[in-house]
Short mmCIF file of C-alpha atoms in Angstrom, two decimals:
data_model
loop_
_atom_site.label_atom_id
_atom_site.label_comp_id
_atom_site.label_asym_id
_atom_site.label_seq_id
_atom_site.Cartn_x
_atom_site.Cartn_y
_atom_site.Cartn_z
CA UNK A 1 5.72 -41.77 -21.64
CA UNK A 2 8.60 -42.23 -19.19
CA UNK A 3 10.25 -38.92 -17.60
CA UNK A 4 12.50 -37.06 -20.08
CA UNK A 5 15.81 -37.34 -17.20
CA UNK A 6 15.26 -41.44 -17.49
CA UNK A 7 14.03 -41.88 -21.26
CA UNK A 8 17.77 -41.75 -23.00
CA UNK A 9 19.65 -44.29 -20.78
CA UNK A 10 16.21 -46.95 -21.40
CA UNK A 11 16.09 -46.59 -25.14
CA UNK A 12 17.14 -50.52 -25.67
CA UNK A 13 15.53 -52.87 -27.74
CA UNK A 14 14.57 -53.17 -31.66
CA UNK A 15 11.67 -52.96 -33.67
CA UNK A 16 9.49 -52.81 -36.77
CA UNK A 17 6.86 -50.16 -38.08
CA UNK A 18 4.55 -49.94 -40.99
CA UNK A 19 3.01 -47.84 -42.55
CA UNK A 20 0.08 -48.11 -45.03
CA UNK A 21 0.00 -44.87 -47.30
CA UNK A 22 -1.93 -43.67 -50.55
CA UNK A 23 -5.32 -43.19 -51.62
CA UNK A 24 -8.04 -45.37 -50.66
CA UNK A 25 -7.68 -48.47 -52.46
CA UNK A 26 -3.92 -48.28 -54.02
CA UNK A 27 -2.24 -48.43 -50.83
CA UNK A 28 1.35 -48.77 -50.74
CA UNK A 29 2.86 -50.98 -47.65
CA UNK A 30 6.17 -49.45 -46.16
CA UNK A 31 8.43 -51.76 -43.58
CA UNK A 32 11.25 -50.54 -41.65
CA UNK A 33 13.22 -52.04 -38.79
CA UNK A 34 15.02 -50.14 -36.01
CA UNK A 35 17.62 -50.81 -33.76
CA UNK A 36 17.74 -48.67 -30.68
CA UNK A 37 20.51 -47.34 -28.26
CA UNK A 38 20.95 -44.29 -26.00
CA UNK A 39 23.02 -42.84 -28.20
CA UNK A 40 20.62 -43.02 -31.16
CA UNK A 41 18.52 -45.70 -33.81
CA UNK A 42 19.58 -46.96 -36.87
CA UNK A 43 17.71 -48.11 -39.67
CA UNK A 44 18.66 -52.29 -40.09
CA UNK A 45 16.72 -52.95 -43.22
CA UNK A 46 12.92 -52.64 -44.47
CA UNK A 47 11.02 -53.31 -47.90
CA UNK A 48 8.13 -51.76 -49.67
CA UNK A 49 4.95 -53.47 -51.43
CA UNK A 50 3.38 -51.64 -53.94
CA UNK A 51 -0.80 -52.04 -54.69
CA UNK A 52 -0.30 -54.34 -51.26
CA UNK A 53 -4.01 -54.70 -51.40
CA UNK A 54 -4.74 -56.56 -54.64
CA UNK A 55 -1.32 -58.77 -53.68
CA UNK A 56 -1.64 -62.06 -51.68
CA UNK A 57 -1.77 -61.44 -48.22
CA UNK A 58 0.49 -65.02 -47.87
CA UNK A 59 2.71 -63.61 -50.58
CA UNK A 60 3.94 -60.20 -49.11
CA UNK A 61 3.51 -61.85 -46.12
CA UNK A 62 6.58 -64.44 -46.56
CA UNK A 63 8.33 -61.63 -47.80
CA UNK A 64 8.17 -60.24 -44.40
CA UNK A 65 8.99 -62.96 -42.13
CA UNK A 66 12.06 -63.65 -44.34
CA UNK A 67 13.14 -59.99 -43.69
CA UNK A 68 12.36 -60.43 -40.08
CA UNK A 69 14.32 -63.53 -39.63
CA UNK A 70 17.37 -61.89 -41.29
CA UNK A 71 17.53 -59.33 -39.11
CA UNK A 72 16.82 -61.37 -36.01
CA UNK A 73 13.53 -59.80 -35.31
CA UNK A 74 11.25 -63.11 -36.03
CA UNK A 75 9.34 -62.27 -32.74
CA UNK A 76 8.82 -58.91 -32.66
CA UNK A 77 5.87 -57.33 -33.09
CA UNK A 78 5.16 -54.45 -35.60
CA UNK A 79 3.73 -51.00 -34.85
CA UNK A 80 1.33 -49.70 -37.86
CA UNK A 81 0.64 -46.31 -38.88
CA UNK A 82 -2.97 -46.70 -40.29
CA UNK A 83 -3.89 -44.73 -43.45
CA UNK A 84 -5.14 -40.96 -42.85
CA UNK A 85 -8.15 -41.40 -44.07
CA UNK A 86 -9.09 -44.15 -41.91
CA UNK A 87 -7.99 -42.10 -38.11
CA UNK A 88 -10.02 -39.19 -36.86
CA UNK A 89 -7.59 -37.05 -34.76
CA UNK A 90 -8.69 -34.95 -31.86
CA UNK A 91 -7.00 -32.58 -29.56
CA UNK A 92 -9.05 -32.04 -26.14
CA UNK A 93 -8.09 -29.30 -23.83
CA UNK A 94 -8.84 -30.56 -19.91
CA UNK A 95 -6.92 -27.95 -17.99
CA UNK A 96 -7.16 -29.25 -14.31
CA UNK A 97 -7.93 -32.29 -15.00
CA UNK A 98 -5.39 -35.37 -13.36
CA UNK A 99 -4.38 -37.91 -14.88
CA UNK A 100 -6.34 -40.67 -12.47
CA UNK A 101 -9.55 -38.62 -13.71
CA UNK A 102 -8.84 -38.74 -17.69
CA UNK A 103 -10.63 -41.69 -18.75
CA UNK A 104 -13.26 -40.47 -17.29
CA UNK A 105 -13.72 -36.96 -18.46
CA UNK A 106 -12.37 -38.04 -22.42
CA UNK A 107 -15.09 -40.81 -22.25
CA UNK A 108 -17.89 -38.18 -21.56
CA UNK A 109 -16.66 -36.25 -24.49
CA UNK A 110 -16.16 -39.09 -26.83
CA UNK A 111 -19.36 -38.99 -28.09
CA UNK A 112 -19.51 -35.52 -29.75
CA UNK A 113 -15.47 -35.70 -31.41
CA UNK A 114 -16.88 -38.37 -34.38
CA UNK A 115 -19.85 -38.77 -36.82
CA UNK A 116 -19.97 -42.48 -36.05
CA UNK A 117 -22.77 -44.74 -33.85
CA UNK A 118 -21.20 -45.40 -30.55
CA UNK A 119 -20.25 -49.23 -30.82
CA UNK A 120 -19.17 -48.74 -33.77
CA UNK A 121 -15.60 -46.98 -32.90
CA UNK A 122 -12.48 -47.88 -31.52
CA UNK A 123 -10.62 -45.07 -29.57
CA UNK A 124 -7.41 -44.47 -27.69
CA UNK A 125 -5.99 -41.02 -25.72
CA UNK A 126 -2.91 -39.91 -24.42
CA UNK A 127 -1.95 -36.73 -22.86
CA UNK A 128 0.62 -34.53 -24.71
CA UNK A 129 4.12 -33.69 -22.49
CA UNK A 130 3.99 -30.85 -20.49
CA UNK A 131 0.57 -29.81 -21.70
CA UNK A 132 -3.13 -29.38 -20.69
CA UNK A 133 -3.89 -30.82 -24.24
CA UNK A 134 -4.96 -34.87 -24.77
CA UNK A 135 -4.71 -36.40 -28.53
CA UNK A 136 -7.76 -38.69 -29.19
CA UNK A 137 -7.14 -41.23 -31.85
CA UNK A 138 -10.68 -42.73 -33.02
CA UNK A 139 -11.33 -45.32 -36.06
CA UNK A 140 -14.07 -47.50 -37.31
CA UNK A 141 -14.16 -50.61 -35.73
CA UNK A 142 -15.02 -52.22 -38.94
CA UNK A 143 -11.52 -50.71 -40.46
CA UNK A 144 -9.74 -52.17 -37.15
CA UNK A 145 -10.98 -55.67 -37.53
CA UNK A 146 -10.26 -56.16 -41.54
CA UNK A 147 -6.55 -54.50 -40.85
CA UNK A 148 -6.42 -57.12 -37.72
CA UNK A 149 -7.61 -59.86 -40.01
CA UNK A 150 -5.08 -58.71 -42.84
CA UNK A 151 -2.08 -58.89 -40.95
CA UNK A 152 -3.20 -61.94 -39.09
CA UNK A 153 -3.87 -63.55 -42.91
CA UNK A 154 -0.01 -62.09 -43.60
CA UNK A 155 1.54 -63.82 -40.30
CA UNK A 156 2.62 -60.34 -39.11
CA UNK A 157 2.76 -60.22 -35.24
CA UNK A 158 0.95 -56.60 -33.98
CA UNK A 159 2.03 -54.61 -31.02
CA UNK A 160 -0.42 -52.02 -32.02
CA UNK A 161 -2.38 -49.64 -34.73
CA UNK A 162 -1.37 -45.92 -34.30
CA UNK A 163 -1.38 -42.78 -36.33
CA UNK A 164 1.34 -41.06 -37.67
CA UNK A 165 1.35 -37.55 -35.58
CA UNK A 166 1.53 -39.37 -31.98
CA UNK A 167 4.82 -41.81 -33.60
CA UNK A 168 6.31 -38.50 -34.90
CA UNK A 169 5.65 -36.64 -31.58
CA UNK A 170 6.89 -39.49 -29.66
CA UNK A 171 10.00 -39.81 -32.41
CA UNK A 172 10.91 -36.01 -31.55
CA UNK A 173 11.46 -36.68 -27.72
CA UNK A 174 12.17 -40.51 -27.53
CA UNK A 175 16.15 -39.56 -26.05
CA UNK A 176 14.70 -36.92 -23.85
CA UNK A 177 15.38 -34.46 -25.87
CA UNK A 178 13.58 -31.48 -25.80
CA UNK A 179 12.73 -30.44 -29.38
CA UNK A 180 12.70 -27.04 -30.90
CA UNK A 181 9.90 -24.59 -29.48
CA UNK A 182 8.42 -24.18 -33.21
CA UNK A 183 8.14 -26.87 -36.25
CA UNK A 184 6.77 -26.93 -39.21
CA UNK A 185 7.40 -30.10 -41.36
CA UNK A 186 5.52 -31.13 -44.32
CA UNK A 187 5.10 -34.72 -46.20
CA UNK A 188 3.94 -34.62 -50.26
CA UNK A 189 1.39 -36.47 -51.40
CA UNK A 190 -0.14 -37.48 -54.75
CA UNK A 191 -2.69 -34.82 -53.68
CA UNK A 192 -1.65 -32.14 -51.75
CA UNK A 193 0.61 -32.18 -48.53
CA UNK A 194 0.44 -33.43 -45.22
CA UNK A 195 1.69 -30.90 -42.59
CA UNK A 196 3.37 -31.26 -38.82
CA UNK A 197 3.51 -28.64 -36.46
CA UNK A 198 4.67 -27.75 -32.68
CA UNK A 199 4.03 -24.03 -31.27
CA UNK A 200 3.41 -22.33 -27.70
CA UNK A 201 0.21 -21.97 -29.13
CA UNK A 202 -0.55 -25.49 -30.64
CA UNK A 203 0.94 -28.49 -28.93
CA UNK A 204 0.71 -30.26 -32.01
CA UNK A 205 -0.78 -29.58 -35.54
CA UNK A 206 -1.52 -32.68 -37.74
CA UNK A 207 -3.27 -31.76 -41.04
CA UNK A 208 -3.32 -32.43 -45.07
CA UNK A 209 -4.19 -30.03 -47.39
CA UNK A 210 -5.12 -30.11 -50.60
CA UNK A 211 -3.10 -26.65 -51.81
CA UNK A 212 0.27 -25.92 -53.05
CA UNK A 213 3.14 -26.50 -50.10
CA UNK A 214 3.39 -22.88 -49.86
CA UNK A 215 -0.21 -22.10 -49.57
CA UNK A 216 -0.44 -25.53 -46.79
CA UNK A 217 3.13 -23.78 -45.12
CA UNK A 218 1.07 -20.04 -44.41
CA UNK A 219 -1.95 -21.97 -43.25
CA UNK A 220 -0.17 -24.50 -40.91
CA UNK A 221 1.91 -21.20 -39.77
CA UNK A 222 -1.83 -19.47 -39.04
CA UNK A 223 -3.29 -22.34 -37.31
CA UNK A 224 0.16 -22.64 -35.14
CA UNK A 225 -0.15 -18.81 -34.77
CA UNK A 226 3.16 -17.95 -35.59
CA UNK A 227 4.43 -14.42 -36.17
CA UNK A 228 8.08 -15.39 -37.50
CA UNK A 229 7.08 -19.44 -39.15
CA UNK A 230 10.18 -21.34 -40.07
CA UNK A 231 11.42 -22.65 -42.62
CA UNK A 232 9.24 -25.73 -43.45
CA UNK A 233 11.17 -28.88 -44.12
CA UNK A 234 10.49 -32.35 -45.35
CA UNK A 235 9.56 -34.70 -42.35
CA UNK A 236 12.50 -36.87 -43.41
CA UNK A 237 14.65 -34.09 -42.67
CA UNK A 238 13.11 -33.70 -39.38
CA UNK A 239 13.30 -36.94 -38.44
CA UNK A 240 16.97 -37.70 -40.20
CA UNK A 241 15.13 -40.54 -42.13
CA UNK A 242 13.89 -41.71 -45.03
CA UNK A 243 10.95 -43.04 -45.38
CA UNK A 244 10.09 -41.36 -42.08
CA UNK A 245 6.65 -42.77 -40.98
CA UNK A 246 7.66 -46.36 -41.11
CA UNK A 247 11.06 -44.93 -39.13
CA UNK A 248 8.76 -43.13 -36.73
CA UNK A 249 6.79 -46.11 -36.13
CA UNK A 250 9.37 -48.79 -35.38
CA UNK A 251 10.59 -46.35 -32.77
CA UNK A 252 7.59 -46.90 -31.10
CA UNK A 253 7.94 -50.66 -31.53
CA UNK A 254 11.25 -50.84 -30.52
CA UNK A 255 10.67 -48.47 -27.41
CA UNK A 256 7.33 -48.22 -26.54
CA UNK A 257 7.21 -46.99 -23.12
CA UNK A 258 9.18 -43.82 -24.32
CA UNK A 259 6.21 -43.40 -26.73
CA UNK A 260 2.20 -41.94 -26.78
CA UNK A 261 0.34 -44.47 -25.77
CA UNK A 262 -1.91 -44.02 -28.26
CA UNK A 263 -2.69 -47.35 -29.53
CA UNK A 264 -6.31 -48.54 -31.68
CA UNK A 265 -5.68 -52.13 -31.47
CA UNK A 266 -7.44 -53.81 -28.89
CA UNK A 267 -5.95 -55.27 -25.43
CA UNK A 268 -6.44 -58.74 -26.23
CA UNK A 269 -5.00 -58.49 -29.78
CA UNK A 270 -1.79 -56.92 -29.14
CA UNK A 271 1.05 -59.85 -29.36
CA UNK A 272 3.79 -60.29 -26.59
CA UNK A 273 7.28 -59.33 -27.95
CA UNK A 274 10.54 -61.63 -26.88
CA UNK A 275 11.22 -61.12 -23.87
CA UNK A 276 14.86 -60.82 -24.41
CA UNK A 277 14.52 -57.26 -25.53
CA UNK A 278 14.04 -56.50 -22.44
CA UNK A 279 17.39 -57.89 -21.07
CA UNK A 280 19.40 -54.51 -22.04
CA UNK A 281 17.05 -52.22 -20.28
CA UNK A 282 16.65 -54.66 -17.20
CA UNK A 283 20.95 -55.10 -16.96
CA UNK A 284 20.42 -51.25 -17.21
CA UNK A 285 17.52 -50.72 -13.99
CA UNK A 286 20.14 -52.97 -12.51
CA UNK A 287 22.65 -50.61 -12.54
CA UNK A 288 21.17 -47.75 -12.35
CA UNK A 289 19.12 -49.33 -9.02
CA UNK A 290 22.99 -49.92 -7.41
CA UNK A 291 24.34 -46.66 -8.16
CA UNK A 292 21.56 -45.35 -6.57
CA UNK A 293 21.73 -47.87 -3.49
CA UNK A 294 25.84 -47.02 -3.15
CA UNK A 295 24.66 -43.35 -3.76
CA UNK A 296 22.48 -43.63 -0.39
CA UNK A 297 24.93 -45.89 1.76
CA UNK A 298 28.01 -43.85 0.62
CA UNK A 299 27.06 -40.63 2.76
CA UNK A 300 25.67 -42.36 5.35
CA UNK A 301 28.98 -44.52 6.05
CA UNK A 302 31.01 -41.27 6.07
CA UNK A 303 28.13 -39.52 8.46
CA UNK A 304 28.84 -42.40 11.03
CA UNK A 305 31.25 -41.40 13.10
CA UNK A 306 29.83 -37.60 13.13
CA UNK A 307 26.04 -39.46 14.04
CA UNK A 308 28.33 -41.37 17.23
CA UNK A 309 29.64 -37.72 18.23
CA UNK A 310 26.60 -35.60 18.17
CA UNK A 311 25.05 -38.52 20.31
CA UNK A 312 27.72 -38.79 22.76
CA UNK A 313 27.09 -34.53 23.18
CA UNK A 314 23.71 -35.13 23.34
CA UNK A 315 23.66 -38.07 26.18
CA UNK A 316 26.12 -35.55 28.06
CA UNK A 317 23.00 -33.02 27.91
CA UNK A 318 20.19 -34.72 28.31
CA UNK A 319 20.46 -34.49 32.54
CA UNK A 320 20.31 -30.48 32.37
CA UNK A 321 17.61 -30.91 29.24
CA UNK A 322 15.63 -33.57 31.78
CA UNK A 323 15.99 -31.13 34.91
CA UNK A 324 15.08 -28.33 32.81
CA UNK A 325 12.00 -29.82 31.81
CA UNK A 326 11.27 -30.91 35.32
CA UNK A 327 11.54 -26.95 36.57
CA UNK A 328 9.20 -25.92 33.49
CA UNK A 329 6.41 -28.55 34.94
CA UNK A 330 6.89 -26.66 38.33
CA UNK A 331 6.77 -23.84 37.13
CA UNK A 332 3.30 -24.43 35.36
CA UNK A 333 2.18 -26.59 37.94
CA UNK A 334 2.27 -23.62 40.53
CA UNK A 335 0.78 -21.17 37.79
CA UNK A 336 -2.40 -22.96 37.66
CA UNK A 337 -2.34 -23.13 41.59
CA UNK A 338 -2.14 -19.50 41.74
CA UNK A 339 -4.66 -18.96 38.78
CA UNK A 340 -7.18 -21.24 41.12
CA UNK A 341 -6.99 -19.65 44.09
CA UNK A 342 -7.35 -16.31 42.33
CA UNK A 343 -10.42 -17.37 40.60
CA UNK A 344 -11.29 -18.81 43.65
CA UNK A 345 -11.46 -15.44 45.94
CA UNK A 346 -13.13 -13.98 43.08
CA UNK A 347 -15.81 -16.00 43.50
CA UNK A 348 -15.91 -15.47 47.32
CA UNK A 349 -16.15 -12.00 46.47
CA UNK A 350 -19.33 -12.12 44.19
CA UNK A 351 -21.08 -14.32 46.39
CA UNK A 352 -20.62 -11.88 49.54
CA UNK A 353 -22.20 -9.23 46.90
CA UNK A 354 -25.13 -11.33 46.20
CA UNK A 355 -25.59 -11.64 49.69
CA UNK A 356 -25.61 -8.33 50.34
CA UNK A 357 -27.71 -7.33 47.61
CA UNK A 358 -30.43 -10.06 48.90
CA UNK A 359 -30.23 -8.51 52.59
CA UNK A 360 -31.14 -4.91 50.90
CA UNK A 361 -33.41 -6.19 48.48
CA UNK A 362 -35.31 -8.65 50.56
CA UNK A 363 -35.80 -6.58 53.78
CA UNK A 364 -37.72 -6.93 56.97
CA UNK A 365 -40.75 -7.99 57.24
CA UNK A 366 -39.48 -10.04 54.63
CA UNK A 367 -38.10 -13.10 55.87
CA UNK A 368 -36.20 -16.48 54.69
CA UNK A 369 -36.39 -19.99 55.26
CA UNK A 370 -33.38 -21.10 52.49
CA UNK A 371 -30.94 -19.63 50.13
CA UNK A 372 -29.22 -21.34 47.53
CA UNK A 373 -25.95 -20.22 45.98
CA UNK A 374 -24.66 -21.20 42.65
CA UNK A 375 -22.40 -19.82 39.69
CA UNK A 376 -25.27 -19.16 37.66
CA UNK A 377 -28.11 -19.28 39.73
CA UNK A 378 -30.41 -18.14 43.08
CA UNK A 379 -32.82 -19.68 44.60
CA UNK A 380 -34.28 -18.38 47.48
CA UNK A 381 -37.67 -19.15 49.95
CA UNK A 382 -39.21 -17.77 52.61
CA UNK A 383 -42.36 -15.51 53.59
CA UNK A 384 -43.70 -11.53 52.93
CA UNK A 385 -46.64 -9.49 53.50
CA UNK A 386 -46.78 -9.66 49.14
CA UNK A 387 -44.81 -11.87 47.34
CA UNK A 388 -45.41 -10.73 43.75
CA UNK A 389 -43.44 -7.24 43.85
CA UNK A 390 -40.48 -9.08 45.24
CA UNK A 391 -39.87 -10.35 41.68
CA UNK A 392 -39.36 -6.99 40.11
CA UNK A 393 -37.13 -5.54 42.89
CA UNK A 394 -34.60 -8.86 42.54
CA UNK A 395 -34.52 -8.31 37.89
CA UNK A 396 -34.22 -3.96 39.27
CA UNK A 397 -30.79 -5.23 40.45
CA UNK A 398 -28.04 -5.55 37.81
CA UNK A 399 -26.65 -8.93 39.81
CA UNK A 400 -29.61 -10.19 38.97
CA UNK A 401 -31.80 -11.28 35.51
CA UNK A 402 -34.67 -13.58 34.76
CA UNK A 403 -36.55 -13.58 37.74
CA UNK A 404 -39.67 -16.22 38.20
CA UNK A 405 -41.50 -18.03 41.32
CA UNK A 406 -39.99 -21.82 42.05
CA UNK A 407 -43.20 -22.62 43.31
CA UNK A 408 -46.50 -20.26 43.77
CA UNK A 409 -46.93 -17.86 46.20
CA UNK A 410 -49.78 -19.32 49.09
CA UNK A 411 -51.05 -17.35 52.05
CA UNK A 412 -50.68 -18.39 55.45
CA UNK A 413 -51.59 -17.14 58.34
CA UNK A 414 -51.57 -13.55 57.05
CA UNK A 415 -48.36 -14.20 54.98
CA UNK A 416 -47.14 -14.93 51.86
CA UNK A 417 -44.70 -18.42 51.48
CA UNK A 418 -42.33 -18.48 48.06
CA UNK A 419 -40.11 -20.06 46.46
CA UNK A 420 -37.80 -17.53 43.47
CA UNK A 421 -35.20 -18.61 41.25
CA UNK A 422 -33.32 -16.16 39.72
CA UNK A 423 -29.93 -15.82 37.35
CA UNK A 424 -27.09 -14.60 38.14
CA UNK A 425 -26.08 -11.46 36.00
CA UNK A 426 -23.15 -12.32 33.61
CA UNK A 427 -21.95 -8.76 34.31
CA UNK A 428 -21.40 -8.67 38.16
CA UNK A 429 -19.43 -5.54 39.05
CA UNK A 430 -16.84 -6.25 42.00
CA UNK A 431 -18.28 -4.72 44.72
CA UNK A 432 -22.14 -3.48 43.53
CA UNK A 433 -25.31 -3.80 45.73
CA UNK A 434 -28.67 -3.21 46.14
#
């Protein structure tokens, strides 16, 4: 369904609905054409046949395309509301669940909302307005292909199999209206009643009962959960028409992208409608597409002239902005200078305290051949009387960690030569020697 704000100024175009109703076997067939505007739908004509299914198809067929033609409608294609007993209705909560992910996650339930073998079921979903809740239409494939063949046999043109809850849903909001908070509308039958309901509680409530329509009104209130239930009412009332399911349906034929998309009839089945009832609601994008183009130009032609003056200001600033950009890079520029040298004399500093700690720790008759200075690391050679104590007096020092020989010790002429590496200390306290 399009958004409520846009849904009343499309609702162009005409249609027809049907509806097959009655017990299994005596169906009765009920037609009804629409015509529809923004400012509402009126009913053009329509026709009923009686015990449809032990007529002619060709018969009540003719009768139809005579109708059709009358009313200029030859080439549209009819929306049908299949029996009740022939739909399963589901209603699947997926709360978090986007729309770009709903195929998916409906088609991993699908299996466990009917009694039927896999391939042998048609399906169709569509996600209720404003809710976490997705109706799931399912029917026997075999019932979808002798209804196709029926109509086909009659010469009636199909945009689509649907069930009555998703037209009357779609019905209540098809001007973008928002409907009242709680219904409860009910529909006699030969046996029992047939009950619709909206609640805060229940999106939607779609049932038939087989119980007196007070008894049916206190359960559908229960299953809406509704402290205070309305008044019930007849679902002509609601719906300002008579018969309402056909009426409910050829809104949905007439303006189908205002309706559920809930459709059983397969892709390649569905018939193209004229494309001339789409010339109001094209004319209409028109329009609407220039207001909104003039609607973007219009401020923008009057924000000209202010545009030219806040440039003109700006272009007088930009010299001070540029120079005061220029004096921020100095500035910076001799930050980090300073920051170098700093860090530079610091390092000066530890390495004249390494020094000295070397001079104390490595005294006479100790003597050296090399010293190496880095950031992290010492590495020192030379000769002593006993090389191997000299590591534990350079790790005794806290400028100094890690402590090993470079090379090993050899004797010499009644001296020790060596090569130590050592760390540097990470904590090197300005000033401390050994």
């Amino acid at each position: 369904m399009i958004s409520a704000s846009l849904r009343k100024w499309l609702a162009f175009g005409s249609g027809i609905g049907i509806s097959i109703e009655g017990p299994r076997g005596a169906e009765t067939l009920r037609v009804t054409a629409v015509r529809v505007r923004p400012t509402g739908a009126r009913v053009i004509g329509g026709f009923t046949v009686e015990d449809y299914r032990n007529q002619p198809a060709a018969d009540w067929g003719a009768v139809y395309a005579a109708t059709t033609a009358k009313l200029g409608l030859k080439q549209s294609a009819a929306t049908v509301l299949l029996p009740r007993h022939e739909v399963i209705l589901r209603q699947v909560s997926l709360p978090g669940v986007p729309d770009k992910d709903l195929n998916a996650a409906i088609a991993f339930q699908l299996d466990g909302l009917h009694p039927y073998d896999e391939g042998d079921v048609v399906s169709s979903w569509a996600r209720l307005e404003g809710s976490e809740v997705v109706l799931v239409a399912i029917a026997r494939r075999e019932a979808i292909d002798a209804y196709t063949t029926l109509f086909a046999e009659a010469g009636v043109k199909l945009a689509g199999f649907t069930c009555g809850a998703a037209a009357v849903y779609s019905a209540l909001r098809l001007w973008g209206s928002k409907p009242a908070a709680e219904i409860l509308a009910m529909e006699p039958l030969e046996s029992g009643v047939e009950v619709y309901g909206e609640s805060a509680a229940k999106p939607m409530l779609a049932a038939t009962f087989d119980v007196e329509p007070d008894r049916a009104a206190g359960l559908a209130a229960a299953e809406l959960r509704l402290e205070h239930a309305p008044a019930p009412v007849l679902l002509s009332e609601l719906l300002h028409a008579d018969p309402a399911a056909p009426y409910a349906a050829a809104l949905s034929s007439a303006y189908p992208m205002g309706s559920l998309a809930l459709n059983l009839l397969p892709v390649e089945l569905r018939q193209a409608r004229s494309a001339l009832q789409w010339a109001p609601t094209v004319i209409l994008a028109v329009a609407v597409l220039l207001a909104a183009i003039g609607l973007a130009l219009f401020p923008r032609y009057w924000n000209g002239s202010y545009l030219d003056t806040l440039n003109q200001e700006i272009a007088k600033l930009q010299p001070a902005a540029m120079r005061a950009g220029v004096l921020d890079r100095e500035v910076q520029a001799t930050r980090a200078r300073t920051l170098l040298l700093d860090e530079m004399r610091r390092h000066d500093k530890d390495d004249m305290d390494v020094l000295a700690a070397l001079t104390n720790l490595l005294a006479p008759p100790t003597w050296l051949r090399s010293l190496e200075l880095s950031p992290q690391q010492v590495n020192v050679a030379g000769e002593a009387d006993q090389a191997q104590p000299l590591l534990k007096a350079i790790d005794d020092s806290n400028l100094f960690e890690g402590s090993e020989f470079s090379s090993p010790p050899s004797r010499q002429q009644g001296a020790e030569t060596f090569g130590i590496r050592t760390r540097r200390s990470a904590v090197n306290p300005s000033g401390a020697s050994q």
